């Protein structure tokens, strides 16, 4: 539930790029950068609108190194708060990638109910997919979800990744990636990313087992993806093109340089962005990584070490003189300049959890603090936690208000 200080700082970190789409001439021209910025703003705006967290949105914003720390923190908190719920294997895989891209350890996630090891959950769900495959000649869900599972397990260096990779490779070579009788570019693209990740690991460790099979599968998938190109540059359809761009950027050894014009595809996607084609969270998050020259494999190459980020000092006081045992506690924490108040609460909780622990609930206005140090707000008793800057009540929530250096923030348990 809580964000570590390293996580908050690492929202400013840089990436060690594993695979680049924007190499050479395939890069968004300066004259069209506003389209990419607009797409990011569109995704950021979803932070206060989505009641069901979308991990792909956070992955996209992290890959784009978006500078709106408050939105990224809010998305991250939403994911951590819901990490214990029942999900399909593919959704768990996306949660793992989203947490890892945020410098959070997916093997140790604190939710309001309990601690969760999401990698272990993913391994168990992937095993279910594999067992079902060997009984029914198909995954329990879909090959798309199994491909996400394989990708996330590879990013996490899980030993269970090999069996998933074998099934994906066999399915690829037997033309198994069909949806409603048609070749699925989305499934093939994610499978390519997953198999490329496994392939790179095997080459790096000089493992020869399965290398040939995976090479053949990657070559076959690449040929099929390229076969879905339209004269306009679209691959499959406009919504599958973003994933196809990611896949082709990491499988370039399997096709000739003239077989795909990245620039032509990129230009077409920018035209579609300008026309408002990507106006849903799922669509926008699927195209954004390709527009900023990143792929899901970059999550594996992310180095979680903060740069020299300017910080501010904030005095934080909590006070309760209404219920139970009265208390007043104060602390001073440092957070990156430009952070929202939520970061201050997280830093205080991280430093002294016995005093400054807190809980939030998501509302249409953003996160609302409902408990501090075990003292819970109660609608029936008309009690709540009110925040002040000095003596002035705040007119923004903890997910929006940005403290200044040496500001004194007070949280007072009050009635209305």
mmCIF file of C-alpha atoms in Angstrom:
data_model
loop_
_atom_site.group_PDB
_atom_site.id
_atom_site.type_symbol
_atom_site.label_atom_id
_atom_site.label_comp_id
_atom_site.label_asym_id
_atom_site.label_seq_id
_atom_site.Cartn_x
_atom_site.Cartn_y
_atom_site.Cartn_z
ATOM 1 C CA UNK A 1 0.000 0.000 0.000
ATOM 2 C CA UNK A 2 2.836 2.374 0.833
ATOM 3 C CA UNK A 3 5.448 3.806 -1.507
ATOM 4 C CA UNK A 4 9.064 3.604 -0.391
ATOM 5 C CA UNK A 5 11.332 6.633 -0.424
ATOM 6 C CA UNK A 6 13.391 4.918 -3.131
ATOM 7 C CA UNK A 7 10.256 4.468 -5.204
ATOM 8 C CA UNK A 8 9.389 8.157 -4.931
ATOM 9 C CA UNK A 9 12.900 9.171 -5.951
ATOM 10 C CA UNK A 10 13.063 6.576 -8.698
ATOM 11 C CA UNK A 11 10.047 8.052 -10.391
ATOM 12 C CA UNK A 12 12.706 10.503 -11.610
ATOM 13 C CA UNK A 13 15.238 7.823 -12.597
ATOM 14 C CA UNK A 14 16.531 7.164 -16.087
ATOM 15 C CA UNK A 15 16.444 4.006 -18.168
ATOM 16 C CA UNK A 16 19.163 1.743 -19.455
ATOM 17 C CA UNK A 17 17.609 0.995 -22.820
ATOM 18 C CA UNK A 18 17.423 -2.678 -23.712
ATOM 19 C CA UNK A 19 15.994 -2.098 -27.160
ATOM 20 C CA UNK A 20 15.397 1.138 -29.008
ATOM 21 C CA UNK A 21 12.757 1.996 -31.537
ATOM 22 C CA UNK A 22 13.979 5.554 -31.877
ATOM 23 C CA UNK A 23 17.433 4.692 -33.185
ATOM 24 C CA UNK A 24 18.507 6.211 -36.469
ATOM 25 C CA UNK A 25 15.800 8.185 -38.207
ATOM 26 C CA UNK A 26 12.806 6.496 -36.529
ATOM 27 C CA UNK A 27 12.134 9.179 -33.960
ATOM 28 C CA UNK A 28 9.262 11.590 -33.428
ATOM 29 C CA UNK A 29 10.261 14.937 -35.003
ATOM 30 C CA UNK A 30 10.350 17.969 -32.753
ATOM 31 C CA UNK A 31 7.443 19.499 -34.650
ATOM 32 C CA UNK A 32 5.209 16.603 -33.555
ATOM 33 C CA UNK A 33 6.414 16.119 -29.982
ATOM 34 C CA UNK A 34 3.305 17.905 -28.784
ATOM 35 C CA UNK A 35 1.257 14.913 -29.948
ATOM 36 C CA UNK A 36 3.233 12.621 -27.660
ATOM 37 C CA UNK A 37 2.985 15.088 -24.792
ATOM 38 C CA UNK A 38 -0.755 15.318 -25.352
ATOM 39 C CA UNK A 39 -1.074 11.542 -25.234
ATOM 40 C CA UNK A 40 0.814 11.488 -21.922
ATOM 41 C CA UNK A 41 -1.459 14.181 -20.502
ATOM 42 C CA UNK A 42 -4.434 12.140 -21.611
ATOM 43 C CA UNK A 43 -3.125 9.118 -19.681
ATOM 44 C CA UNK A 44 -2.334 11.244 -16.628
ATOM 45 C CA UNK A 45 -5.907 12.542 -16.662
ATOM 46 C CA UNK A 46 -7.155 8.986 -16.203
ATOM 47 C CA UNK A 47 -5.531 8.852 -12.740
ATOM 48 C CA UNK A 48 -8.600 10.318 -11.049
ATOM 49 C CA UNK A 49 -11.131 8.624 -13.322
ATOM 50 C CA UNK A 50 -10.223 4.939 -13.249
ATOM 51 C CA UNK A 51 -11.734 2.942 -10.413
ATOM 52 C CA UNK A 52 -10.325 -0.293 -11.813
ATOM 53 C CA UNK A 53 -6.538 0.150 -12.034
ATOM 54 C CA UNK A 54 -4.945 -0.273 -15.459
ATOM 55 C CA UNK A 55 -1.325 -1.441 -14.994
ATOM 56 C CA UNK A 56 -0.579 -0.854 -18.690
ATOM 57 C CA UNK A 57 -1.152 2.878 -18.131
ATOM 58 C CA UNK A 58 1.509 3.032 -15.407
ATOM 59 C CA UNK A 59 3.928 0.973 -17.511
ATOM 60 C CA UNK A 60 3.486 3.403 -20.408
ATOM 61 C CA UNK A 61 3.970 6.498 -18.229
ATOM 62 C CA UNK A 62 7.064 4.978 -16.607
ATOM 63 C CA UNK A 63 8.538 4.060 -19.983
ATOM 64 C CA UNK A 64 7.871 7.615 -21.154
ATOM 65 C CA UNK A 65 9.541 8.956 -17.980
ATOM 66 C CA UNK A 66 6.508 11.158 -17.437
ATOM 67 C CA UNK A 67 7.246 13.986 -15.023
ATOM 68 C CA UNK A 68 3.836 14.084 -13.307
ATOM 69 C CA UNK A 69 4.933 12.290 -10.156
ATOM 70 C CA UNK A 70 1.553 12.703 -8.471
ATOM 71 C CA UNK A 71 -0.288 10.793 -11.201
ATOM 72 C CA UNK A 72 2.283 8.013 -11.288
ATOM 73 C CA UNK A 73 2.173 7.712 -7.497
ATOM 74 C CA UNK A 74 -1.607 7.557 -7.596
ATOM 75 C CA UNK A 75 -1.600 4.815 -10.246
ATOM 76 C CA UNK A 76 1.003 2.892 -8.238
ATOM 77 C CA UNK A 77 -0.983 3.144 -5.042
ATOM 78 C CA UNK A 78 -4.115 1.938 -6.829
ATOM 79 C CA UNK A 79 -2.227 -1.121 -8.058
ATOM 80 C CA UNK A 80 -0.790 -1.915 -4.640
ATOM 81 C CA UNK A 81 -4.180 -1.506 -2.976
ATOM 82 C CA UNK A 82 -5.722 -4.049 -5.380
ATOM 83 C CA UNK A 83 -2.813 -6.494 -5.709
ATOM 84 C CA UNK A 84 -4.530 -9.111 -3.526
ATOM 85 C CA UNK A 85 -7.662 -9.389 -5.643
ATOM 86 C CA UNK A 86 -8.321 -12.361 -7.909
ATOM 87 C CA UNK A 87 -6.959 -11.751 -11.421
ATOM 88 C CA UNK A 88 -6.206 -13.654 -14.591
ATOM 89 C CA UNK A 89 -2.604 -14.642 -15.206
ATOM 90 C CA UNK A 90 -2.103 -11.925 -17.814
ATOM 91 C CA UNK A 91 -3.378 -9.208 -15.477
ATOM 92 C CA UNK A 92 -1.009 -10.411 -12.745
ATOM 93 C CA UNK A 93 1.822 -10.244 -15.286
ATOM 94 C CA UNK A 94 0.973 -6.621 -16.080
ATOM 95 C CA UNK A 95 0.876 -5.809 -12.357
ATOM 96 C CA UNK A 96 4.356 -7.317 -11.986
ATOM 97 C CA UNK A 97 5.712 -5.264 -14.902
ATOM 98 C CA UNK A 98 4.049 -2.076 -13.631
ATOM 99 C CA UNK A 99 5.450 -2.489 -10.119
ATOM 100 C CA UNK A 100 8.919 -3.377 -11.375
ATOM 101 C CA UNK A 101 8.924 -0.352 -13.699
ATOM 102 C CA UNK A 102 8.131 1.778 -10.622
ATOM 103 C CA UNK A 103 11.053 0.404 -8.577
ATOM 104 C CA UNK A 104 8.651 -1.587 -6.415
ATOM 105 C CA UNK A 105 9.440 -5.199 -5.544
ATOM 106 C CA UNK A 106 6.539 -7.346 -6.837
ATOM 107 C CA UNK A 107 7.559 -10.186 -4.517
ATOM 108 C CA UNK A 108 6.687 -8.113 -1.438
ATOM 109 C CA UNK A 109 3.560 -6.013 -1.941
ATOM 110 C CA UNK A 110 1.663 -4.684 1.080
ATOM 111 C CA UNK A 111 -2.070 -4.438 0.441
ATOM 112 C CA UNK A 112 -4.811 -3.350 2.888
ATOM 113 C CA UNK A 113 -5.595 -7.058 3.498
ATOM 114 C CA UNK A 114 -2.198 -8.766 3.525
ATOM 115 C CA UNK A 115 1.246 -8.994 1.988
ATOM 116 C CA UNK A 116 1.368 -10.530 -1.476
ATOM 117 C CA UNK A 117 4.166 -12.103 -3.520
ATOM 118 C CA UNK A 118 2.885 -11.331 -7.007
ATOM 119 C CA UNK A 119 5.710 -13.200 -8.731
ATOM 120 C CA UNK A 120 4.748 -16.336 -6.835
ATOM 121 C CA UNK A 121 1.100 -15.759 -7.754
ATOM 122 C CA UNK A 122 2.146 -15.354 -11.383
ATOM 123 C CA UNK A 123 4.196 -18.550 -11.306
ATOM 124 C CA UNK A 124 1.212 -20.468 -9.899
ATOM 125 C CA UNK A 125 -1.180 -19.055 -12.479
ATOM 126 C CA UNK A 126 1.267 -19.727 -15.307
ATOM 127 C CA UNK A 127 1.534 -23.328 -14.122
ATOM 128 C CA UNK A 128 -2.259 -23.545 -14.364
ATOM 129 C CA UNK A 129 -2.038 -22.260 -17.944
ATOM 130 C CA UNK A 130 0.643 -24.822 -18.780
ATOM 131 C CA UNK A 131 -1.135 -27.767 -17.132
ATOM 132 C CA UNK A 132 -4.322 -26.866 -18.957
ATOM 133 C CA UNK A 133 -2.401 -26.638 -22.231
ATOM 134 C CA UNK A 134 -1.066 -30.177 -21.898
ATOM 135 C CA UNK A 135 -4.577 -31.466 -21.169
ATOM 136 C CA UNK A 136 -6.509 -29.445 -23.767
ATOM 137 C CA UNK A 137 -3.860 -28.337 -26.308
ATOM 138 C CA UNK A 138 -4.602 -24.695 -25.464
ATOM 139 C CA UNK A 139 -3.874 -22.352 -22.538
ATOM 140 C CA UNK A 140 -6.441 -21.919 -19.773
ATOM 141 C CA UNK A 141 -7.067 -18.350 -20.939
ATOM 142 C CA UNK A 142 -5.376 -17.233 -24.178
ATOM 143 C CA UNK A 143 -1.958 -17.287 -25.797
ATOM 144 C CA UNK A 144 -1.900 -13.496 -25.369
ATOM 145 C CA UNK A 145 -2.093 -13.861 -21.596
ATOM 146 C CA UNK A 146 0.439 -16.687 -21.603
ATOM 147 C CA UNK A 147 2.787 -14.431 -23.603
ATOM 148 C CA UNK A 148 2.409 -11.698 -20.959
ATOM 149 C CA UNK A 149 3.118 -14.316 -18.285
ATOM 150 C CA UNK A 150 6.267 -15.423 -20.082
ATOM 151 C CA UNK A 151 7.433 -11.831 -20.540
ATOM 152 C CA UNK A 152 6.948 -10.904 -16.875
ATOM 153 C CA UNK A 153 8.565 -14.127 -15.643
ATOM 154 C CA UNK A 154 11.550 -13.424 -17.884
ATOM 155 C CA UNK A 155 11.860 -9.875 -16.554
ATOM 156 C CA UNK A 156 11.820 -11.355 -13.045
ATOM 157 C CA UNK A 157 14.361 -14.056 -13.989
ATOM 158 C CA UNK A 158 11.965 -16.763 -12.829
ATOM 159 C CA UNK A 159 13.073 -20.352 -13.477
ATOM 160 C CA UNK A 160 9.479 -21.121 -14.494
ATOM 161 C CA UNK A 161 9.797 -19.076 -17.681
ATOM 162 C CA UNK A 162 11.227 -21.911 -19.776
ATOM 163 C CA UNK A 163 8.065 -24.051 -19.923
ATOM 164 C CA UNK A 164 5.957 -21.062 -20.961
ATOM 165 C CA UNK A 165 8.527 -20.210 -23.648
ATOM 166 C CA UNK A 166 8.405 -23.761 -25.016
ATOM 167 C CA UNK A 167 4.630 -23.607 -25.424
ATOM 168 C CA UNK A 168 4.754 -20.164 -27.062
ATOM 169 C CA UNK A 169 7.459 -21.295 -29.477
ATOM 170 C CA UNK A 170 5.509 -24.426 -30.432
ATOM 171 C CA UNK A 171 2.329 -22.424 -30.931
ATOM 172 C CA UNK A 172 4.167 -19.890 -33.068
ATOM 173 C CA UNK A 173 5.673 -22.564 -35.316
ATOM 174 C CA UNK A 174 2.299 -24.290 -35.722
ATOM 175 C CA UNK A 175 0.543 -21.027 -36.620
ATOM 176 C CA UNK A 176 -1.427 -21.165 -33.388
ATOM 177 C CA UNK A 177 -1.867 -17.437 -32.855
ATOM 178 C CA UNK A 178 -5.259 -17.106 -34.460
ATOM 179 C CA UNK A 179 -8.227 -15.080 -33.226
ATOM 180 C CA UNK A 180 -11.601 -15.660 -34.909
ATOM 181 C CA UNK A 181 -9.774 -17.417 -37.706
ATOM 182 C CA UNK A 182 -7.339 -14.548 -38.315
ATOM 183 C CA UNK A 183 -3.712 -14.089 -37.352
ATOM 184 C CA UNK A 184 -3.485 -12.047 -34.126
ATOM 185 C CA UNK A 185 -0.777 -9.382 -34.418
ATOM 186 C CA UNK A 186 -1.198 -8.440 -30.760
ATOM 187 C CA UNK A 187 -0.577 -12.001 -29.565
ATOM 188 C CA UNK A 188 2.340 -12.511 -31.949
ATOM 189 C CA UNK A 189 3.907 -9.204 -30.885
ATOM 190 C CA UNK A 190 3.751 -9.926 -27.146
ATOM 191 C CA UNK A 191 4.961 -13.485 -27.774
ATOM 192 C CA UNK A 192 7.877 -12.041 -29.763
ATOM 193 C CA UNK A 193 8.786 -9.737 -26.881
ATOM 194 C CA UNK A 194 8.616 -12.633 -24.428
ATOM 195 C CA UNK A 195 10.628 -15.021 -26.597
ATOM 196 C CA UNK A 196 13.180 -12.294 -27.402
ATOM 197 C CA UNK A 197 13.662 -11.773 -23.667
ATOM 198 C CA UNK A 198 14.191 -15.503 -23.097
ATOM 199 C CA UNK A 199 16.407 -15.740 -26.167
ATOM 200 C CA UNK A 200 18.641 -12.883 -25.001
ATOM 201 C CA UNK A 201 19.011 -14.533 -21.597
ATOM 202 C CA UNK A 202 19.981 -17.869 -23.101
ATOM 203 C CA UNK A 203 22.534 -16.276 -25.413
ATOM 204 C CA UNK A 204 24.002 -14.239 -22.547
ATOM 205 C CA UNK A 205 24.420 -17.343 -20.363
ATOM 206 C CA UNK A 206 25.487 -19.510 -23.315
ATOM 207 C CA UNK A 207 22.562 -21.891 -22.861
ATOM 208 C CA UNK A 208 22.071 -23.840 -26.070
ATOM 209 C CA UNK A 209 18.957 -25.778 -25.057
ATOM 210 C CA UNK A 210 15.885 -24.417 -26.852
ATOM 211 C CA UNK A 211 17.853 -21.618 -28.529
ATOM 212 C CA UNK A 212 17.305 -23.063 -31.987
ATOM 213 C CA UNK A 213 13.579 -23.563 -31.410
ATOM 214 C CA UNK A 214 13.147 -20.038 -30.104
ATOM 215 C CA UNK A 215 15.178 -18.647 -33.012
ATOM 216 C CA UNK A 216 12.915 -20.435 -35.467
ATOM 217 C CA UNK A 217 9.805 -19.216 -33.643
ATOM 218 C CA UNK A 218 11.013 -15.609 -33.610
ATOM 219 C CA UNK A 219 11.860 -15.759 -37.290
ATOM 220 C CA UNK A 220 8.442 -17.215 -38.117
ATOM 221 C CA UNK A 221 6.545 -14.694 -35.981
ATOM 222 C CA UNK A 222 8.511 -11.804 -37.440
ATOM 223 C CA UNK A 223 7.676 -12.913 -40.970
ATOM 224 C CA UNK A 224 3.986 -13.174 -40.070
ATOM 225 C CA UNK A 225 3.907 -9.745 -38.407
ATOM 226 C CA UNK A 226 5.610 -8.175 -41.404
ATOM 227 C CA UNK A 227 3.066 -9.920 -43.613
ATOM 228 C CA UNK A 228 0.324 -7.908 -41.884
ATOM 229 C CA UNK A 229 1.757 -4.563 -43.067
ATOM 230 C CA UNK A 230 -0.543 -2.240 -44.965
ATOM 231 C CA UNK A 231 0.648 0.245 -47.556
ATOM 232 C CA UNK A 232 -0.123 3.008 -45.050
ATOM 233 C CA UNK A 233 2.387 1.626 -42.545
ATOM 234 C CA UNK A 234 -0.242 0.142 -40.224
ATOM 235 C CA UNK A 235 0.518 -3.394 -39.044
ATOM 236 C CA UNK A 236 -2.669 -5.376 -38.477
ATOM 237 C CA UNK A 237 -4.830 -2.484 -37.318
ATOM 238 C CA UNK A 238 -4.024 0.857 -35.709
ATOM 239 C CA UNK A 239 -4.411 -0.588 -32.212
ATOM 240 C CA UNK A 240 -2.083 -3.547 -32.760
ATOM 241 C CA UNK A 241 0.578 -1.452 -34.501
ATOM 242 C CA UNK A 242 2.139 -0.148 -31.297
ATOM 243 C CA UNK A 243 2.882 -3.651 -30.019
ATOM 244 C CA UNK A 244 4.047 -4.698 -33.496
ATOM 245 C CA UNK A 245 6.536 -1.819 -33.493
ATOM 246 C CA UNK A 246 7.891 -3.005 -30.161
ATOM 247 C CA UNK A 247 8.244 -6.559 -31.433
ATOM 248 C CA UNK A 248 9.961 -5.589 -34.689
ATOM 249 C CA UNK A 249 12.396 -3.358 -32.835
ATOM 250 C CA UNK A 250 13.729 -6.314 -30.810
ATOM 251 C CA UNK A 251 13.737 -8.878 -33.646
ATOM 252 C CA UNK A 252 15.646 -6.926 -36.292
ATOM 253 C CA UNK A 253 18.121 -9.792 -36.750
ATOM 254 C CA UNK A 254 15.302 -11.853 -38.239
ATOM 255 C CA UNK A 255 14.450 -9.580 -41.189
ATOM 256 C CA UNK A 256 16.172 -7.388 -43.764
ATOM 257 C CA UNK A 257 16.405 -3.651 -43.120
ATOM 258 C CA UNK A 258 14.193 -2.887 -46.101
ATOM 259 C CA UNK A 259 11.372 -5.160 -44.962
ATOM 260 C CA UNK A 260 9.915 -2.580 -42.595
ATOM 261 C CA UNK A 261 9.934 1.207 -42.647
ATOM 262 C CA UNK A 262 9.754 2.224 -38.992
ATOM 263 C CA UNK A 263 9.549 5.870 -40.019
ATOM 264 C CA UNK A 264 6.535 5.274 -42.237
ATOM 265 C CA UNK A 265 4.715 3.395 -39.458
ATOM 266 C CA UNK A 266 5.638 6.031 -36.891
ATOM 267 C CA UNK A 267 4.363 8.854 -39.105
ATOM 268 C CA UNK A 268 1.074 7.028 -39.637
ATOM 269 C CA UNK A 269 0.644 6.490 -35.898
ATOM 270 C CA UNK A 270 1.271 10.179 -35.231
ATOM 271 C CA UNK A 271 -1.407 11.039 -37.775
ATOM 272 C CA UNK A 272 -3.820 8.722 -35.934
ATOM 273 C CA UNK A 273 -2.922 10.315 -32.590
ATOM 274 C CA UNK A 274 -3.686 13.701 -34.113
ATOM 275 C CA UNK A 275 -7.079 12.382 -35.237
ATOM 276 C CA UNK A 276 -7.899 11.237 -31.695
ATOM 277 C CA UNK A 277 -7.814 7.504 -32.461
ATOM 278 C CA UNK A 278 -6.214 6.590 -29.140
ATOM 279 C CA UNK A 279 -8.803 8.060 -26.782
ATOM 280 C CA UNK A 280 -9.118 5.183 -24.303
ATOM 281 C CA UNK A 281 -6.639 4.176 -21.571
ATOM 282 C CA UNK A 282 -5.944 0.802 -23.196
ATOM 283 C CA UNK A 283 -5.353 2.252 -26.673
ATOM 284 C CA UNK A 284 -3.238 5.188 -25.488
ATOM 285 C CA UNK A 285 -1.061 3.040 -23.214
ATOM 286 C CA UNK A 286 -0.461 0.536 -26.016
ATOM 287 C CA UNK A 287 0.903 3.103 -28.486
ATOM 288 C CA UNK A 288 2.826 5.451 -26.153
ATOM 289 C CA UNK A 289 5.886 3.210 -25.525
ATOM 290 C CA UNK A 290 6.567 2.943 -29.264
ATOM 291 C CA UNK A 291 6.291 6.721 -29.687
ATOM 292 C CA UNK A 292 8.978 7.307 -27.049
ATOM 293 C CA UNK A 293 11.283 4.615 -28.423
ATOM 294 C CA UNK A 294 10.735 2.041 -25.675
ATOM 295 C CA UNK A 295 9.539 -1.550 -25.386
ATOM 296 C CA UNK A 296 8.313 -3.663 -22.489
ATOM 297 C CA UNK A 297 11.768 -5.259 -22.442
ATOM 298 C CA UNK A 298 13.131 -1.959 -21.156
ATOM 299 C CA UNK A 299 11.513 -2.779 -17.819
ATOM 300 C CA UNK A 300 14.180 -5.463 -17.403
ATOM 301 C CA UNK A 301 16.932 -2.926 -18.058
ATOM 302 C CA UNK A 302 15.696 -0.261 -15.661
ATOM 303 C CA UNK A 303 18.253 0.668 -13.005
ATOM 304 C CA UNK A 304 16.578 1.731 -9.764
ATOM 305 C CA UNK A 305 19.113 4.244 -8.540
ATOM 306 C CA UNK A 306 17.991 7.861 -8.035
ATOM 307 C CA UNK A 307 19.753 10.684 -9.781
ATOM 308 C CA UNK A 308 20.594 13.967 -8.061
ATOM 309 C CA UNK A 309 17.038 15.118 -7.564
ATOM 310 C CA UNK A 310 16.400 18.451 -5.793
ATOM 311 C CA UNK A 311 14.531 17.878 -2.550
ATOM 312 C CA UNK A 312 12.482 19.927 -0.112
ATOM 313 C CA UNK A 313 12.049 19.535 3.648
ATOM 314 C CA UNK A 314 8.487 19.381 4.974
ATOM 315 C CA UNK A 315 7.404 19.442 8.611
ATOM 316 C CA UNK A 316 4.519 17.028 9.141
ATOM 317 C CA UNK A 317 2.348 16.888 12.269
ATOM 318 C CA UNK A 318 -0.577 14.606 13.084
ATOM 319 C CA UNK A 319 -2.905 15.320 15.972
ATOM 320 C CA UNK A 320 -5.931 13.611 17.554
ATOM 321 C CA UNK A 321 -7.684 14.940 20.694
ATOM 322 C CA UNK A 322 -11.137 13.493 20.020
ATOM 323 C CA UNK A 323 -11.160 9.688 20.276
ATOM 324 C CA UNK A 324 -9.222 6.940 22.008
ATOM 325 C CA UNK A 325 -5.745 7.765 23.174
ATOM 326 C CA UNK A 326 -4.911 11.366 22.292
ATOM 327 C CA UNK A 327 -1.650 12.027 20.467
ATOM 328 C CA UNK A 328 0.404 14.614 18.611
ATOM 329 C CA UNK A 329 3.434 13.513 16.616
ATOM 330 C CA UNK A 330 5.722 15.540 14.379
ATOM 331 C CA UNK A 331 8.506 14.691 11.972
ATOM 332 C CA UNK A 332 10.463 16.339 9.168
ATOM 333 C CA UNK A 333 10.905 14.475 5.899
ATOM 334 C CA UNK A 334 12.587 15.178 2.588
ATOM 335 C CA UNK A 335 10.828 14.533 -0.712
ATOM 336 C CA UNK A 336 11.656 15.427 -4.324
ATOM 337 C CA UNK A 337 10.789 18.982 -5.241
ATOM 338 C CA UNK A 338 7.416 19.049 -6.968
ATOM 339 C CA UNK A 339 6.060 16.061 -5.032
ATOM 340 C CA UNK A 340 2.453 15.969 -3.917
ATOM 341 C CA UNK A 341 1.455 15.755 -0.268
ATOM 342 C CA UNK A 342 0.915 12.023 -0.607
ATOM 343 C CA UNK A 343 4.689 11.659 -0.966
ATOM 344 C CA UNK A 344 5.180 13.399 2.396
ATOM 345 C CA UNK A 345 2.783 10.992 4.082
ATOM 346 C CA UNK A 346 4.538 8.052 2.435
ATOM 347 C CA UNK A 347 7.974 9.272 3.538
ATOM 348 C CA UNK A 348 6.801 9.803 7.119
ATOM 349 C CA UNK A 349 5.187 6.389 7.227
ATOM 350 C CA UNK A 350 8.328 4.788 5.823
ATOM 351 C CA UNK A 351 10.497 6.455 8.482
ATOM 352 C CA UNK A 352 8.176 5.863 11.482
ATOM 353 C CA UNK A 353 5.408 3.390 10.633
ATOM 354 C CA UNK A 354 4.357 3.000 14.281
ATOM 355 C CA UNK A 355 3.243 6.643 14.329
ATOM 356 C CA UNK A 356 2.551 7.781 10.774
ATOM 357 C CA UNK A 357 0.852 4.798 9.136
ATOM 358 C CA UNK A 358 -2.172 5.806 7.071
ATOM 359 C CA UNK A 359 -4.822 4.509 4.700
ATOM 360 C CA UNK A 360 -6.615 6.093 1.758
ATOM 361 C CA UNK A 361 -9.715 5.481 -0.282
ATOM 362 C CA UNK A 362 -10.044 6.336 -3.948
ATOM 363 C CA UNK A 363 -12.661 8.959 -4.835
ATOM 364 C CA UNK A 364 -13.556 10.830 -8.007
ATOM 365 C CA UNK A 365 -11.393 13.668 -6.626
ATOM 366 C CA UNK A 366 -8.394 11.427 -6.056
ATOM 367 C CA UNK A 367 -7.147 9.597 -2.929
ATOM 368 C CA UNK A 368 -8.723 10.610 0.388
ATOM 369 C CA UNK A 369 -6.995 9.876 3.698
ATOM 370 C CA UNK A 370 -9.404 7.932 5.911
ATOM 371 C CA UNK A 371 -7.078 6.736 8.657
ATOM 372 C CA UNK A 372 -3.866 7.935 10.312
ATOM 373 C CA UNK A 373 -2.093 6.095 13.123
ATOM 374 C CA UNK A 374 -5.058 3.743 13.400
ATOM 375 C CA UNK A 375 -7.639 6.500 13.902
ATOM 376 C CA UNK A 376 -10.379 5.978 11.343
ATOM 377 C CA UNK A 377 -12.705 8.606 9.919
ATOM 378 C CA UNK A 378 -16.375 7.802 10.496
ATOM 379 C CA UNK A 379 -19.289 9.193 8.499
ATOM 380 C CA UNK A 380 -21.811 8.293 11.191
ATOM 381 C CA UNK A 381 -19.837 10.214 13.776
ATOM 382 C CA UNK A 382 -18.998 12.929 11.242
ATOM 383 C CA UNK A 383 -15.260 12.671 11.856
ATOM 384 C CA UNK A 384 -12.504 13.099 9.268
ATOM 385 C CA UNK A 385 -8.837 13.975 8.844
ATOM 386 C CA UNK A 386 -8.412 17.629 7.866
ATOM 387 C CA UNK A 387 -5.158 18.924 6.404
ATOM 388 C CA UNK A 388 -3.672 22.374 6.984
ATOM 389 C CA UNK A 389 -0.711 24.386 5.790
ATOM 390 C CA UNK A 390 0.106 26.201 8.997
ATOM 391 C CA UNK A 391 -3.319 27.476 10.071
ATOM 392 C CA UNK A 392 -4.861 27.456 6.579
ATOM 393 C CA UNK A 393 -7.038 24.486 5.548
ATOM 394 C CA UNK A 394 -5.938 22.910 2.271
ATOM 395 C CA UNK A 395 -8.350 23.196 -0.643
ATOM 396 C CA UNK A 396 -6.683 20.328 -2.554
ATOM 397 C CA UNK A 397 -6.345 16.629 -1.789
ATOM 398 C CA UNK A 398 -3.191 14.737 -0.882
ATOM 399 C CA UNK A 399 -2.861 13.563 -4.471
ATOM 400 C CA UNK A 400 -2.864 17.132 -5.841
ATOM 401 C CA UNK A 401 -1.433 19.557 -3.274
ATOM 402 C CA UNK A 402 2.307 20.219 -3.667
ATOM 403 C CA UNK A 403 4.091 21.395 -0.479
ATOM 404 C CA UNK A 404 6.927 23.897 -0.598
ATOM 405 C CA UNK A 405 10.296 23.824 1.130
ATOM 406 C CA UNK A 406 10.091 24.177 4.941
ATOM 407 C CA UNK A 407 6.281 24.181 4.872
ATOM 408 C CA UNK A 408 4.452 22.854 7.952
ATOM 409 C CA UNK A 409 1.656 20.420 7.106
ATOM 410 C CA UNK A 410 -0.782 19.406 9.836
ATOM 411 C CA UNK A 411 -3.303 16.564 9.777
ATOM 412 C CA UNK A 412 -5.909 17.098 12.494
ATOM 413 C CA UNK A 413 -8.676 14.646 13.360
ATOM 414 C CA UNK A 414 -11.773 16.828 13.218
ATOM 415 C CA UNK A 415 -15.590 16.885 12.979
ATOM 416 C CA UNK A 416 -17.901 18.464 10.464
#
